[in-house]
Short mmCIF file of C-alpha atoms in Angstrom, two decimals:
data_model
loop_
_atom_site.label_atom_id
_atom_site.label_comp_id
_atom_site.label_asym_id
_atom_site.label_seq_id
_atom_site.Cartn_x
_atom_site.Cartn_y
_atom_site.Cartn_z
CA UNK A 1 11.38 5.78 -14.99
CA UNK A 2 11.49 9.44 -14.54
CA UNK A 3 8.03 10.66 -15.45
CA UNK A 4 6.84 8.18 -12.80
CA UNK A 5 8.97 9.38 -10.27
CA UNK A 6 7.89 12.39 -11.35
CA UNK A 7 4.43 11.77 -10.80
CA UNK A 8 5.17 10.39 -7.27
CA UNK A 9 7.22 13.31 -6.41
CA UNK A 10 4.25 15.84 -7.23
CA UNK A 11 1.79 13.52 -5.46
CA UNK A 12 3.82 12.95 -2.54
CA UNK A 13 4.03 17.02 -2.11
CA UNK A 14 -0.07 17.86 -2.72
CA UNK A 15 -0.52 14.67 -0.20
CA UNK A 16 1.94 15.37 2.27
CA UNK A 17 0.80 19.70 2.33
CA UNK A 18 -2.87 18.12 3.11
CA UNK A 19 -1.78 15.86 5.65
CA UNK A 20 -0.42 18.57 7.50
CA UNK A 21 -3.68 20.40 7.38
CA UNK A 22 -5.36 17.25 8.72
CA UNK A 23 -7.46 17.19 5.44
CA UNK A 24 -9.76 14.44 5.37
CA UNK A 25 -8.18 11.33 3.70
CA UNK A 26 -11.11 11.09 1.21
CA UNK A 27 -10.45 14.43 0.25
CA UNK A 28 -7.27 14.39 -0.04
CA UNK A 29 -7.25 11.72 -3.23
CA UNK A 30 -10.01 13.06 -4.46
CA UNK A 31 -8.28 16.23 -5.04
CA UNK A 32 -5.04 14.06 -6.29
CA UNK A 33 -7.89 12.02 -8.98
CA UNK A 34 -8.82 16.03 -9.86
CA UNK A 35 -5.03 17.05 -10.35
CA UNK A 36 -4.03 13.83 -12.30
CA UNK A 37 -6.86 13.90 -14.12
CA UNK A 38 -7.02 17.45 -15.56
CA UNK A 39 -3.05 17.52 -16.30
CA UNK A 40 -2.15 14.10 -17.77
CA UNK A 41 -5.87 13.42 -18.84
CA UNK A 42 -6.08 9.26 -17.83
CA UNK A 43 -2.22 8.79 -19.94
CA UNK A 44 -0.86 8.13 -16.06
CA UNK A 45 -2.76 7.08 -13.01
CA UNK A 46 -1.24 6.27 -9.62
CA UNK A 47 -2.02 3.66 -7.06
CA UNK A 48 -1.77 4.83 -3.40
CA UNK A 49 -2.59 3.13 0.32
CA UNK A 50 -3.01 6.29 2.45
CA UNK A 51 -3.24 5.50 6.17
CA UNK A 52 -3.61 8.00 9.47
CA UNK A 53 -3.18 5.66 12.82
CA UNK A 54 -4.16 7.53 15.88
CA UNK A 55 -2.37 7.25 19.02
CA UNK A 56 -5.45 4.61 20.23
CA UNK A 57 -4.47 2.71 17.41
CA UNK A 58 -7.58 3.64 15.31
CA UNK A 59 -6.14 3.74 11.65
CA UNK A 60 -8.08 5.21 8.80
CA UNK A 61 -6.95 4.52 5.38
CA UNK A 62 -7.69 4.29 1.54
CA UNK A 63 -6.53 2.20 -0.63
CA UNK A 64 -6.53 3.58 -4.23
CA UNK A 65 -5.74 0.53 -6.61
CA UNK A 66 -2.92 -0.75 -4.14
CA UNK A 67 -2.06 -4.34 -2.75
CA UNK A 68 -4.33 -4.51 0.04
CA UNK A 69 -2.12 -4.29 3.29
CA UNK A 70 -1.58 -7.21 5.70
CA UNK A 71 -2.66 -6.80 9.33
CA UNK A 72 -0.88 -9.53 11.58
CA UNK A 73 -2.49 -9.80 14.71
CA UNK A 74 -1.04 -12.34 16.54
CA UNK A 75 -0.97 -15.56 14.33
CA UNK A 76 -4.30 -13.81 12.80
CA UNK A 77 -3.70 -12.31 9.19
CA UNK A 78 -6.33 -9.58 8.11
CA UNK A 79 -6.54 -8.27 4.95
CA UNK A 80 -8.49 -5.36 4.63
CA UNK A 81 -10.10 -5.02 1.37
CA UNK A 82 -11.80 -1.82 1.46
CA UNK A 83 -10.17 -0.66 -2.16
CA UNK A 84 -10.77 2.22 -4.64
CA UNK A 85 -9.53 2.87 -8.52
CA UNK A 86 -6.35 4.38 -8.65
CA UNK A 87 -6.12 8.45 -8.56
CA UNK A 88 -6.23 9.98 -12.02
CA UNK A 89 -8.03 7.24 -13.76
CA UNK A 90 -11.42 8.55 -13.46
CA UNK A 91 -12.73 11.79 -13.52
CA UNK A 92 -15.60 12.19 -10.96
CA UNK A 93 -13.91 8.72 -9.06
CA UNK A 94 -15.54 9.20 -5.47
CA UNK A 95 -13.06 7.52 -2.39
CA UNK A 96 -14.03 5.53 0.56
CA UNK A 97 -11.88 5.09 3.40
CA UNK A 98 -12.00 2.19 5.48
CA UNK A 99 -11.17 1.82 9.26
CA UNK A 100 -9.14 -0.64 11.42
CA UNK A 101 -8.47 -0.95 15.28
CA UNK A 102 -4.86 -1.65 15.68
CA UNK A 103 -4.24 -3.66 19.29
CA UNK A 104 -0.97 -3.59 20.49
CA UNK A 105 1.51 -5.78 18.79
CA UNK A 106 -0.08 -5.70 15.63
CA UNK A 107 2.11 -5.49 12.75
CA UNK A 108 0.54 -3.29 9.68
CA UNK A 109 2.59 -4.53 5.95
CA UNK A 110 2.02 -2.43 2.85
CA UNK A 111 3.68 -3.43 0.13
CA UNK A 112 4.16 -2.89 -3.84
CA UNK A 113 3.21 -4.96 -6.35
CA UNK A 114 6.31 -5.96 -7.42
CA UNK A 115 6.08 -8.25 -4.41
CA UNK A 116 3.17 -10.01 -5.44
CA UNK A 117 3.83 -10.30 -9.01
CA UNK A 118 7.40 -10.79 -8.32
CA UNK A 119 8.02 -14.31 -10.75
CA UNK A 120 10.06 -17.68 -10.18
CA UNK A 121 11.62 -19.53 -13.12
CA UNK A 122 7.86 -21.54 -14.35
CA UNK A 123 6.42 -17.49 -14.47
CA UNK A 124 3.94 -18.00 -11.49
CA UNK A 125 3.51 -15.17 -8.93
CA UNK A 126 4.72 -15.13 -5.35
CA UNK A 127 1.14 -13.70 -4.78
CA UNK A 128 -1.13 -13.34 -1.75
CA UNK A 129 -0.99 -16.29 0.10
CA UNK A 130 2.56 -16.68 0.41
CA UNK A 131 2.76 -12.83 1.23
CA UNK A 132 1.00 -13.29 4.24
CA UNK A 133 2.53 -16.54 5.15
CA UNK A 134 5.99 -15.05 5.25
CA UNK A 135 4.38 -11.91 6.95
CA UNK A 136 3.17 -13.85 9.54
CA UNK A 137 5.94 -14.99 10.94
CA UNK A 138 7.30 -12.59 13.96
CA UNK A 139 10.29 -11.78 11.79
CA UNK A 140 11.05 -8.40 10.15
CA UNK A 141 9.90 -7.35 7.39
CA UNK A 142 13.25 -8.54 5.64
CA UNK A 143 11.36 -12.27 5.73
CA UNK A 144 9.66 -11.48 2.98
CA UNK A 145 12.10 -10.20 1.33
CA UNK A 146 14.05 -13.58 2.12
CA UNK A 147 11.13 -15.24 0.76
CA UNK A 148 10.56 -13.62 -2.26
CA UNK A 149 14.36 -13.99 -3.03
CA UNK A 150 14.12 -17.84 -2.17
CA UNK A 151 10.82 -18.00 -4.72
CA UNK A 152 12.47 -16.20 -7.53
CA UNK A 153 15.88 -17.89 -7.55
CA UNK A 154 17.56 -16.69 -10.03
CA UNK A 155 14.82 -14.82 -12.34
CA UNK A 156 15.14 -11.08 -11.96
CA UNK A 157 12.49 -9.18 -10.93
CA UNK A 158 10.63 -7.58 -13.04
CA UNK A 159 9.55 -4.42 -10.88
CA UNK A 160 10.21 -2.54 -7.83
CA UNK A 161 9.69 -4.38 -4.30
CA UNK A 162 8.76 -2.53 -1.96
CA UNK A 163 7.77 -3.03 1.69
CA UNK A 164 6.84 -0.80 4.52
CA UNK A 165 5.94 -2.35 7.93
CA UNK A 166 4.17 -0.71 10.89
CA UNK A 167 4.56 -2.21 14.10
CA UNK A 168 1.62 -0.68 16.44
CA UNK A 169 3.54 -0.96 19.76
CA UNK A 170 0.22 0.90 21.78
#
């Protein structure tokens, strides 16, 4: 609706202006929590995966109440679970970030949870474990998609889904 993309709009900005800066991730949601919280007082919250990948292919990230990403490594999935509540649910929250090593050829899927929770006809979820059996094919990202379309049939979604894939070439 429009007071969430409001809310994502206003995020995006503070985020993006402390990117630039080369804030500390950590910092950076925590002073996102600090915003949300004193302005909308825990009536919205936000979930967010931020991620910085070096040109080594050292990636730091933190994962604020998001679908933890899927790393494919070869035919090796890797789901790293370092995770946080979302920004602006808590006042006082404190952030970790986690780290990964990215070799080359690794293949780095965020994604909604619309994609998870997407639902087929009986109302079970498409969920984690065919998420990362359709992202671990060498495919696009549009696989998934394919897949989640295939598990659905004909039930309409019932939220956005979203995917954004990172392909680490070195």
């Amino acid at each position: 609706g429009i007071s969430a993309a409001l809310l994502a709009s206003i995020l995006q900005g503070m985020i993006y202006s402390q990117l630039v800066a080369n804030m500390p991730l950590a910092d950076i949601v925590t002073s996102a929590n600090a915003f949300l919280c004193r302005k909308v007082m825990g009536q919205k919250y936000a979930t967010l995966l931020l991620c910085r990948l070096k040109a080594e292919g050292d990636m730091e990230y933190v994962n604020c109440g998001h679908v933890p990403p899927v790393l494919v490594d070869g035919q090796t999935i890797i789901r790293p679970q370092a995770s946080n509540v979302p920004v602006g649910l808590l006042a006082g929250a404190e952030f970790e970030c986690g780290a990964i090593k990215l070799p080359p050829g690794a293949r780095f899927v965020m994604v909604t949870d619309g994609v998870t929770e997407a639902e087929n006809a009986g109302g079970e979820f498409y969920g984690d474990e065919r998420l990362e059996q359709s992202a671990n094919s060498d495919a696009r990202f549009d696989t998934i998609f394919a897949s989640v379309k295939a598990f659905c049939g004909n039930t309409a979604l019932n939220d956005d889904c979203t995917i954004l894939e990172l392909r680490y070439k070195g």
